[in-house]
Coordinates of C-alpha atoms and ligand atoms in Angstrom, one line a residue:
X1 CA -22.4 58.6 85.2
X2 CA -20.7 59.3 81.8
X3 CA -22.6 60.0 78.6
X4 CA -23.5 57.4 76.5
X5 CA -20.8 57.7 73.8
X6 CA -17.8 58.0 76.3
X7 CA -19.0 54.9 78.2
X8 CA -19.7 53.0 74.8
X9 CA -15.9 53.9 73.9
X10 CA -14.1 53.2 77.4
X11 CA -10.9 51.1 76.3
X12 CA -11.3 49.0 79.7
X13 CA -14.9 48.3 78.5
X14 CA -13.7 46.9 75.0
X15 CA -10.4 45.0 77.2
X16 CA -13.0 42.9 78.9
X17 CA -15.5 42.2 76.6
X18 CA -12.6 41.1 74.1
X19 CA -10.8 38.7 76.2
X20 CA -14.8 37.7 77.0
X21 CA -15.0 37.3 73.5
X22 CA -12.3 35.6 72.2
X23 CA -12.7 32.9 75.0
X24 CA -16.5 32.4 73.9
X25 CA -15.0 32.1 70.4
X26 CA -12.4 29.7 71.3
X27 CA -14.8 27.4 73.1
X28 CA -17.1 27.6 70.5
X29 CA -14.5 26.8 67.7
X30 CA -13.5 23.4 69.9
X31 CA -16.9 22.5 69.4
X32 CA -17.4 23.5 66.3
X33 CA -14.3 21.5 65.0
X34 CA -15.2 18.4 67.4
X35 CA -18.7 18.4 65.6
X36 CA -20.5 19.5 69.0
X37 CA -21.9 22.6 67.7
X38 CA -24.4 20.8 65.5
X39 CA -26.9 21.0 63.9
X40 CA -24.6 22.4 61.6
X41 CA -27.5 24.5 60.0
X42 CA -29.6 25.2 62.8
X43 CA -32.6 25.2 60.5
X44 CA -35.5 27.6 61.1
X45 CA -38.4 28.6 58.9
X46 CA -37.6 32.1 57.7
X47 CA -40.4 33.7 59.1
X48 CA -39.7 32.1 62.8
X49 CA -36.2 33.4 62.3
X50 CA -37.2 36.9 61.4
X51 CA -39.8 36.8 64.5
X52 CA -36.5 35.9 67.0
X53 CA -34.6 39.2 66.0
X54 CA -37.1 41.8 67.0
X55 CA -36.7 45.2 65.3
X56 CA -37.6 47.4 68.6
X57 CA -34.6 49.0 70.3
X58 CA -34.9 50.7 74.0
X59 CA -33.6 54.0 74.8
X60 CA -31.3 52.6 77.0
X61 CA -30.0 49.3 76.1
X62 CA -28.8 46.3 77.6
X63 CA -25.6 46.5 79.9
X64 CA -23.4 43.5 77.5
X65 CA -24.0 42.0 74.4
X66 CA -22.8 38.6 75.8
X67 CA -26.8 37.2 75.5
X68 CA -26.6 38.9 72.0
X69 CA -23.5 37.3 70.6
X70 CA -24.8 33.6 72.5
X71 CA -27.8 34.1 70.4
X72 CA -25.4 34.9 67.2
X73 CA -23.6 32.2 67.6
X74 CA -26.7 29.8 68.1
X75 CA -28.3 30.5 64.9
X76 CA -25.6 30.2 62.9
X77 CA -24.5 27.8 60.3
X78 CA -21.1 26.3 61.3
X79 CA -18.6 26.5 58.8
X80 CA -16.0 25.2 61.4
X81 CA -17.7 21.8 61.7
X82 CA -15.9 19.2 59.9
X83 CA -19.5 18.3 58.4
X84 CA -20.1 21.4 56.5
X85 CA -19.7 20.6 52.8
X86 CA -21.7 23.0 51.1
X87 CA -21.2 26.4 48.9
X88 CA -17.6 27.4 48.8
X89 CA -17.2 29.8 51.6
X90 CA -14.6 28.2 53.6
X91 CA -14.0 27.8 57.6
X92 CA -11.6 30.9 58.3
X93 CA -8.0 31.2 59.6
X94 CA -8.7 32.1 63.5
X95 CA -5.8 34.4 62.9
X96 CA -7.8 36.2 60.4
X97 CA -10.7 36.8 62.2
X98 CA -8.5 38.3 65.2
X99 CA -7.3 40.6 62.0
X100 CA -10.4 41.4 61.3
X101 CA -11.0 42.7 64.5
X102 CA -7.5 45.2 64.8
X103 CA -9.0 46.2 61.2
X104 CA -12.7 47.1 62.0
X105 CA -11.5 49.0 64.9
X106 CA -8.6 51.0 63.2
X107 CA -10.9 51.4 60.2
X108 CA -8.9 52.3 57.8
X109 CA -11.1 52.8 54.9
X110 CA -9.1 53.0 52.1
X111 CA -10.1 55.0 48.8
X112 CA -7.1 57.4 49.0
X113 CA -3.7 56.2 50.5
X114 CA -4.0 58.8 53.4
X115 CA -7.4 56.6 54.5
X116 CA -4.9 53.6 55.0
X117 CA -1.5 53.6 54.3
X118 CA -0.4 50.4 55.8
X119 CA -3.1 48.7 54.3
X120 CA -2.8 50.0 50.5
X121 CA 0.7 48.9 51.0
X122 CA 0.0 45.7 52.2
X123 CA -2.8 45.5 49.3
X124 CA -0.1 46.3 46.9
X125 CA 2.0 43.4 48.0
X126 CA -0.5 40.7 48.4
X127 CA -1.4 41.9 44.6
X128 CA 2.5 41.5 43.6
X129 CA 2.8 38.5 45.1
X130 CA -0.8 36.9 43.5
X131 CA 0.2 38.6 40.2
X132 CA 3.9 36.6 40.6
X133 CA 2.2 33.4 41.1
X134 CA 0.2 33.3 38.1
X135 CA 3.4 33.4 36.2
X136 CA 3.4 37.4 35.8
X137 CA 5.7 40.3 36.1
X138 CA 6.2 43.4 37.3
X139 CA 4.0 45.1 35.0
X140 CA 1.2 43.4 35.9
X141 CA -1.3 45.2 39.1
X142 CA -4.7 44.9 40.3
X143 CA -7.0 45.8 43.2
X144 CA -8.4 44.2 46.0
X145 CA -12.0 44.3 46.0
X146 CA -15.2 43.0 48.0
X147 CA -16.1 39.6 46.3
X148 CA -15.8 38.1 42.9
X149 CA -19.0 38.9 41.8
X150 CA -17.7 42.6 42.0
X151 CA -14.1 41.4 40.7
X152 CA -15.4 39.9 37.2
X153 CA -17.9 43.0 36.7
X154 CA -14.2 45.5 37.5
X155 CA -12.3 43.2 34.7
X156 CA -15.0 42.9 32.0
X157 CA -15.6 47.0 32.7
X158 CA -11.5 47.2 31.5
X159 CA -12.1 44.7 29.2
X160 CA -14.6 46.9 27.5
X161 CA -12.6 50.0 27.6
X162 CA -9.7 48.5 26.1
X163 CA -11.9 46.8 23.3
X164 CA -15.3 47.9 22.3
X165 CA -13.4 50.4 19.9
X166 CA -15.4 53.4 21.6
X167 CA -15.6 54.7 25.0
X168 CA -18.0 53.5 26.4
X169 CA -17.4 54.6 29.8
X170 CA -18.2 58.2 28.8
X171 CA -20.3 57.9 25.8
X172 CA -22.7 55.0 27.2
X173 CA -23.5 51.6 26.1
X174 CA -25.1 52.6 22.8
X175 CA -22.0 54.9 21.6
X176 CA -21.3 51.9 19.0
X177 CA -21.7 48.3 18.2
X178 CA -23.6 46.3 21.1
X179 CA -21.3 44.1 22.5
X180 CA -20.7 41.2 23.6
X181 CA -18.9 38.4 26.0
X182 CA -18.5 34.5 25.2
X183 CA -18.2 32.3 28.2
X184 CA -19.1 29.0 29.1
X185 CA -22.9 28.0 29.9
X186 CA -21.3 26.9 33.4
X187 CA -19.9 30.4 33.6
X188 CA -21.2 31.9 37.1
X189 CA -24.1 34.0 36.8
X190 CA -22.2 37.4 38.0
X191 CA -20.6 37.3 34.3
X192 CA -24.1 37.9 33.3
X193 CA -25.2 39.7 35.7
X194 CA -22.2 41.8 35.0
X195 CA -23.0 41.7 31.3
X196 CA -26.8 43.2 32.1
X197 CA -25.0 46.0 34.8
X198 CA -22.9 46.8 32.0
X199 CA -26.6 47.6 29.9
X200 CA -26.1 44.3 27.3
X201 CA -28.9 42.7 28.0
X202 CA -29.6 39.6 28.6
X203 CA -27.7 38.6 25.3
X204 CA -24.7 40.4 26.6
X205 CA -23.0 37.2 27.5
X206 CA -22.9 34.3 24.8
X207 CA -23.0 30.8 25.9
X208 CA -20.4 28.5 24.5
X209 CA -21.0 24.6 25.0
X210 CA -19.7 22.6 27.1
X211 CA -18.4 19.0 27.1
X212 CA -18.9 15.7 28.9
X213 CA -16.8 17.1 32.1
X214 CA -18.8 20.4 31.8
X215 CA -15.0 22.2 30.3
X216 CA -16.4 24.5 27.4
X217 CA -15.4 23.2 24.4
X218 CA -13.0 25.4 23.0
X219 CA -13.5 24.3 19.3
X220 CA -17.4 25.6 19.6
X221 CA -15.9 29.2 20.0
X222 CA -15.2 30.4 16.1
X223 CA -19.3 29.3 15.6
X224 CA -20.0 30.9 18.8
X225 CA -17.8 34.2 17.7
X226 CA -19.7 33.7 14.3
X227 CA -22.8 33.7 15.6
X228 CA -23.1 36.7 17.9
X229 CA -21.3 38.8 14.9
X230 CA -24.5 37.5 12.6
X231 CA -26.5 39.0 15.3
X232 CA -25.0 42.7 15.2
X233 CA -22.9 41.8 18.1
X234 CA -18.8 43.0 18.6
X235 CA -17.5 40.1 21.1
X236 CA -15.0 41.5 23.1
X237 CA -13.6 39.0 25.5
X238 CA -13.4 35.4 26.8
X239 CA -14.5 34.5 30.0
X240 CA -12.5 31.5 30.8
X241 CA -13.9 29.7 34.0
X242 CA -11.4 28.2 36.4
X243 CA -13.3 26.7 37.7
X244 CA -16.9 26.3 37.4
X245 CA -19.2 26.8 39.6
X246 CA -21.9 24.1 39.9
X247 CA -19.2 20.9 39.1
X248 CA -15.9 22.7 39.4
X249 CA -14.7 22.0 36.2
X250 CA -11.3 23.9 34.7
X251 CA -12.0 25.4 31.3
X252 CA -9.1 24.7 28.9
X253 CA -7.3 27.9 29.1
X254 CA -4.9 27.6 26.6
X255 CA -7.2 27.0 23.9
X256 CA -9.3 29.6 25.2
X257 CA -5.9 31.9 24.8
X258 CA -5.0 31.0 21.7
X259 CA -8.7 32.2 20.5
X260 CA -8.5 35.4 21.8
X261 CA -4.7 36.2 20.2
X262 CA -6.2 34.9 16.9
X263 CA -8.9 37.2 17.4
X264 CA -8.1 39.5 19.5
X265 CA -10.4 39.5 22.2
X266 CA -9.7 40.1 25.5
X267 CA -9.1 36.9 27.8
X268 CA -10.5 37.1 31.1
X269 CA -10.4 34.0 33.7
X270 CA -12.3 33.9 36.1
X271 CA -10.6 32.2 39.2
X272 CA -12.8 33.3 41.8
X273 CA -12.9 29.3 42.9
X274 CA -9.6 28.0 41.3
X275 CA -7.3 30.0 40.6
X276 CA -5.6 29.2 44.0
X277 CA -4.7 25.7 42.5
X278 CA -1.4 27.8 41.4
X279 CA 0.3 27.4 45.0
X280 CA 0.2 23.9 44.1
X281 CA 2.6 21.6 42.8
X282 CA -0.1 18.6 41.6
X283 CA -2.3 20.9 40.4
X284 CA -1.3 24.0 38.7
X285 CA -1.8 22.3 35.7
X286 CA -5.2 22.9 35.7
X287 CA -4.5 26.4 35.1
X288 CA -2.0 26.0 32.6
X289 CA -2.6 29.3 29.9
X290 CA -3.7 31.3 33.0
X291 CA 0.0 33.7 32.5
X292 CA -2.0 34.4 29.1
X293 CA -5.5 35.9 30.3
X294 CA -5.3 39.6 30.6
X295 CA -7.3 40.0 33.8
X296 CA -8.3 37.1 36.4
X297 CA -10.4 37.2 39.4
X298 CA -8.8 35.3 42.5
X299 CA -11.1 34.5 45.3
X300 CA -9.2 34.7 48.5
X301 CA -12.8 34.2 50.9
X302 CA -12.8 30.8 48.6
X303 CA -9.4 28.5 48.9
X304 CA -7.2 31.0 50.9
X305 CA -9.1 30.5 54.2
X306 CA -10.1 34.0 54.5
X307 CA -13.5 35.6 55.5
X308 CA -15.6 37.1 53.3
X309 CA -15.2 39.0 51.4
X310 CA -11.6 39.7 49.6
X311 CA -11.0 39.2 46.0
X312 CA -8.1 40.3 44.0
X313 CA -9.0 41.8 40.0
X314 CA -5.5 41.1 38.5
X315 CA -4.4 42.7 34.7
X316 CA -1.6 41.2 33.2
X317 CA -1.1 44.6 31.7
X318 CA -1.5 47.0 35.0
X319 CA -2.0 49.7 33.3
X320 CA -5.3 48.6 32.2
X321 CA -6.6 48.3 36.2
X322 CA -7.1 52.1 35.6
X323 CA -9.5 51.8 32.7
X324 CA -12.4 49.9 34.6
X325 CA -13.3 53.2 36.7
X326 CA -11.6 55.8 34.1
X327 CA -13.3 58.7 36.1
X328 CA -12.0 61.5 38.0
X329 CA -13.5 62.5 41.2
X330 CA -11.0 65.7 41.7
X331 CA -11.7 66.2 45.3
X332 CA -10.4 62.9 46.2
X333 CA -7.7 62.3 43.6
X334 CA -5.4 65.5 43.6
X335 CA -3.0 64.5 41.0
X336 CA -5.2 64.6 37.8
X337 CA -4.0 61.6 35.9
X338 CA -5.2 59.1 38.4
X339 CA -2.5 57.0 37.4
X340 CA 0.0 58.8 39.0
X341 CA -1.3 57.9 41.7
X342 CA -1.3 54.2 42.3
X343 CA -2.0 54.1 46.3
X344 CA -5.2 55.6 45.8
X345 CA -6.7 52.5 45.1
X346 CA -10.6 53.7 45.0
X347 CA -9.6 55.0 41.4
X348 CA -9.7 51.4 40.4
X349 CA -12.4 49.8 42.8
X350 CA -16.1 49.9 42.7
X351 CA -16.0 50.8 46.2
X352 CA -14.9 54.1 47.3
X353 CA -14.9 53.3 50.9
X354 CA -13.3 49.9 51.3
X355 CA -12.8 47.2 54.7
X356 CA -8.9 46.8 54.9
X357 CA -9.2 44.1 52.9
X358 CA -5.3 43.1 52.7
X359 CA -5.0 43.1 56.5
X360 CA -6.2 39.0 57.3
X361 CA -4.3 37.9 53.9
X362 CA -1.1 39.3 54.2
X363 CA -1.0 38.6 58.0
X364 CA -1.6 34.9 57.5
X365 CA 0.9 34.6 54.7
X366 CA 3.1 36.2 57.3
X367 CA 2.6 34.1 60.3
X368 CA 1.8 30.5 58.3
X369 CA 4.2 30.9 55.0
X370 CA 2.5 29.9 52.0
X371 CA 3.5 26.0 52.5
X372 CA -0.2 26.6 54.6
X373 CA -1.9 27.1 51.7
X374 CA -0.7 25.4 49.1
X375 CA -1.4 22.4 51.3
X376 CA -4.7 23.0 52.1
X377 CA -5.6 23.4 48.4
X378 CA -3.9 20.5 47.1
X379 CA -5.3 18.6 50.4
X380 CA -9.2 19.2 49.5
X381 CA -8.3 18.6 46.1
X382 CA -7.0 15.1 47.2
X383 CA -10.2 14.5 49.5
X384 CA -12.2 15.1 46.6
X385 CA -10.3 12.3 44.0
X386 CA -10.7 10.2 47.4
X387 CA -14.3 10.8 47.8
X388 CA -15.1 10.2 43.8
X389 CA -12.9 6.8 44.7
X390 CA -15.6 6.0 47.4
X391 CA -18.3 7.2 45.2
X392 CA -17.2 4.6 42.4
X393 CA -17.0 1.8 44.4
X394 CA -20.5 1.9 45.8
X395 CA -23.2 0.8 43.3
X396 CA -25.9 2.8 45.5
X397 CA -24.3 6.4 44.6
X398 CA -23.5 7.8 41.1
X399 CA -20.6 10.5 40.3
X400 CA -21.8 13.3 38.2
X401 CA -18.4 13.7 36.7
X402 CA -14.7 13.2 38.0
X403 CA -13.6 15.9 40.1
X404 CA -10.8 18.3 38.7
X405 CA -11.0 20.3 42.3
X406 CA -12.7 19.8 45.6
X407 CA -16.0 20.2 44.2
X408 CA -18.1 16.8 43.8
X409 CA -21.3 16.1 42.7
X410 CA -22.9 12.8 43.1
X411 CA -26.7 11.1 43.3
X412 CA -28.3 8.6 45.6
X413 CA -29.7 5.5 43.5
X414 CA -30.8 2.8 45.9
X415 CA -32.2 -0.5 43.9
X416 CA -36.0 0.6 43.0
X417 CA -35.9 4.1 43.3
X418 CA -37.7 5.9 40.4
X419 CA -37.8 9.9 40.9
X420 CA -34.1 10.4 41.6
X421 CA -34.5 14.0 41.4
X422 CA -37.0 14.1 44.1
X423 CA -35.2 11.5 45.8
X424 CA -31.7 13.5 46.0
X425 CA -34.0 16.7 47.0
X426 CA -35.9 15.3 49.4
X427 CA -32.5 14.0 51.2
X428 CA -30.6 17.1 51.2
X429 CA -34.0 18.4 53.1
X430 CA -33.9 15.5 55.3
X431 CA -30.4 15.8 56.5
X432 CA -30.3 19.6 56.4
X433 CA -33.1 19.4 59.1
X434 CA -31.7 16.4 60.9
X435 CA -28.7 18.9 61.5
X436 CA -25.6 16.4 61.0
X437 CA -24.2 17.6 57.7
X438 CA -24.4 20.5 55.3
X439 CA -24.6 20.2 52.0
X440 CA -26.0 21.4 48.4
X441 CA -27.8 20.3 45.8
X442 CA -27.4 21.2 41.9
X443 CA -29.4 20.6 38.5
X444 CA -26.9 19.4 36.0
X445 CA -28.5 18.1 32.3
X446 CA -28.7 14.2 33.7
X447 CA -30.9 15.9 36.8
X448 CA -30.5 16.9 40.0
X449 CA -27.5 15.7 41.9
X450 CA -26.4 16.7 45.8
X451 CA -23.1 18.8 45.8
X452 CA -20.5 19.0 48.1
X453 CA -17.7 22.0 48.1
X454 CA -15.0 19.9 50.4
X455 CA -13.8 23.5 51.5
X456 CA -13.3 22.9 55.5
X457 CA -9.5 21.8 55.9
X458 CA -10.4 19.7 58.5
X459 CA -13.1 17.4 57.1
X460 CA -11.8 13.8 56.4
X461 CA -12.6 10.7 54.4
X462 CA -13.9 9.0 57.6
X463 CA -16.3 12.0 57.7
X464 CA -17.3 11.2 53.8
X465 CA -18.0 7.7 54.7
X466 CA -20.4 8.5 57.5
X467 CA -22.0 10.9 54.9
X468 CA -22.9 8.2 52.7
X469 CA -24.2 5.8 55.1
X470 CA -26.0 9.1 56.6
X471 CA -27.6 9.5 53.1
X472 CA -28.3 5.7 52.9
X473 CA -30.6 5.5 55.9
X474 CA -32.2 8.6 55.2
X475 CA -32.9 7.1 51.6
X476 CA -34.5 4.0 54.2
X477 CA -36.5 6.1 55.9
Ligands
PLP501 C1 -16.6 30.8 39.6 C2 -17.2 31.9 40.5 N1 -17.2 33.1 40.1 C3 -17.7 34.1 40.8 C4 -18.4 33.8 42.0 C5 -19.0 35.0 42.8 O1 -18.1 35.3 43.9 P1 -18.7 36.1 45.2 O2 -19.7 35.2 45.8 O3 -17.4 36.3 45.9 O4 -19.3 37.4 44.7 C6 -18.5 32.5 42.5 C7 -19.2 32.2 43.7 O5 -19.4 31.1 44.1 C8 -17.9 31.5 41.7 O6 -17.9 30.2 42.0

């Protein structure tokens, strides 16, 4: 009987629970895809759920994890289902999952170039090639880093460098002037979040107003600017949202751009959602004034069909993806002037240790071409103009605001109903627990309105339509 470890690494072992594996996967993604998976949330109190995943291990375990994964799989939410329309994590490339496999077990962890030299090359690439499409050239560089919560906190950190007027980095927060971001009151809450990480309280990030299709309203931004100077703050940047979260709207960049220059402020976009819309032909013009941000977060876990988490931090200027991080950690980064070095890519990441983040990305891209994507982007973004179409025509539902992306947001409002906002709550919980779709609710000023994020490439009109009259009956009940 071998020891523990040698039996736990036996390559014949890993051969036949893989190809176990990947059939169970396979069968379960037919499923998934045919709808036969549902519920799609398998919906459990919290408490229950907790109670189902004991926290007791043995000494000696069990033999396979086949019961394990069976029970993974089974409590899952199911992105694959064509009736999963909620938050924008999107139903992943089966390709990239098999990469994600070859990369957990080679494990190349990044940091420093010798930790993964295939992959900070790929990484390198996949940045080129996302810097390229947003109209930029070769002097422009990034990183790759774990989510765009992380990527806008790495841009507004080089923002800061590159124009608080002190160093902040080394001296602190309270070296000079408090300072100060403007973004949109749709912005995502990482910018804040980032803002208060950053040690600018809550003011840190000024909201600017937005307009009737939630777009910030570019001509507010010289009061706005005014305003946070009369209270003893130095704005520094523009946070330019592309799109929003909550109704997906697409700030106007240019504008936003031209602020900046006149001010000179930093212009920082954050993409996390939309920036993809630039493989498009219909609708790049959404992004139009993008080539003139100076950094821009690109969510590839969002519209590039990838798993979570991989985000690219782009800078125009790629010098200044060295100022977010400007610290030297000599044992790892021989060279002294860390920008010598570009392949050692933990100089310019939050993360020392990384996943091979470029692996799934640059495979796909690879294997499908980019016609893949570009399609699938400018297909949900179809769906969604569609869906508002359906939306219009029914005088029982309301549209929040035209979609700009595959983000809509609509209401129930059968004749006689009075509290719409309980009403829309009460029938995202009623079809949540019933199990045939997924979807999310929002508050927007007018109230609160359900949300759908029509992320899944395979999810059709005819699927939109049973949603309705799913909504409708529940509304009867
Ligand atoms: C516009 C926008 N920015 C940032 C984020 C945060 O990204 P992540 O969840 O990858 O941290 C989101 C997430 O929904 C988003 O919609």
């Amino acid at each position: 009987m071998s020891d523990p470890a040698t039996s736990a690494f036996d390559p014949e072992s890993f051969r036949v629970q893989g190809h176990a594996l990947v059939d169970r996967l396979a069968t379960y993604l037919a499923r998934a895809q045919a709808g036969e998976a549902r519920p799609v949330l398998p919906w459990r109190d919290p408490g229950e759920m907790a109670d189902a995943w004991p926290s007791q291990f043995l000494e000696r375990g069990q033999s396979d994890p086949e019961g394990l994964l069976e029970h993974v799989i089974a409590e899952a939410i199911h992105l694959h289902d064509p009736h999963y329309v909620g938050h924008q994590v999107t139903s992943p490339l089966p390709l990239a999952a098999l990469c994600e496999l070859a990369g957990t077990l080679l494990n190349n962890a990044m940091a420093v170039y010798e930790m993964g030299p295939g992959a900070t090359a790929m990484e390198r690439s996949l940045v080129r090639w996302m810097a390229g499409c947003l109209g930029w050239d070769a002097r422009a560089d990034g990183v790759l880093t774990s989510g765009g919560s992380v990527g806008n906190l790495t841009a507004l950190l080089a923002a800061r460098q590159a124009r608080a007027g002190y160093d902040a980095w080394n001296e602190g927060a309270y070296a000079g002037l408090p300072l100060c971001v403007l973004a949109s009151e749709q912005a995502h809450y990482c910018v804040g979040r980032a803002a208060q990480i950053m040690g600018w309280g809550r003011d840190g990030v000024v909201p600017v107003p937005v307009d009737e299709h939630f777009r910030m309203r570019a001509s507010a931004l010289p009061e706005t600017y005014r305003g946070a100077l009369r209270a003893g703050r130095k704005p520094i940047a523009v946070v330019g949202s592309a799109c929003s979260t909550a109704t997906g709207a697409f700030d106007p960049l240019d504008e936003i751009a031209d602020f900046c220059a006149s001010r000179g402020l930093w212009f920082h976009v954050d993409g996390a959602h939309g920036a993809s819309a630039v493989l498009t032909d219909r609708y790049r013009r959404l992004l139009d004034g993008i080539e003139r941000a100076d950094s821009v977060v690109w969510d590839a876990h969002k519209m590039l069909l990838m798993p979570a988490l991989v985000t690219a931090v782009l800078f125009r200027d790629g010098r200044r993806s060295y100022e977010a991080f400007a610290q030297e950690a000599s044992y790892l980064f021989q060279d002294g002037d860390p920008r010598a070095g570009w392949y050692d890519t933990g100089v310019r990441t939050l993360e020392c240790t990384k996943r091979m983040l470029s692996l799934p990305l640059y495979t796909a891209l690879t294997v499908y071409g980019t016609r893949l994507f570009a399609e699938y982007v400018a297909g949900t973004f179809d769906l969604a103009r569609r869906f508002a179409g359906l939306l219009r025509a029914a005088p029982d539902f309301e549209l929040a605001v035209e979609p700009e992306c595959n983000i809509v947001c609509f209401r129930h409002v059968p004749a006689g109903a009075r509290d719409l906002d309980a009403l829309q709550a009460a029938l995202r919980r009623r079809l949540l627990r019933a199990g045939g779709f997924y979807l999310v609710q929002v508050r927007l000023p007018a109230g609160l309105y359900l949300r759908t994020t029509l992320i899944n490439p395979l999810t059709r009109e005819e699927d939109l339509v049973e949603l309705l009259e799913t909504l409708r009956a529940a509304a009867r009940e």
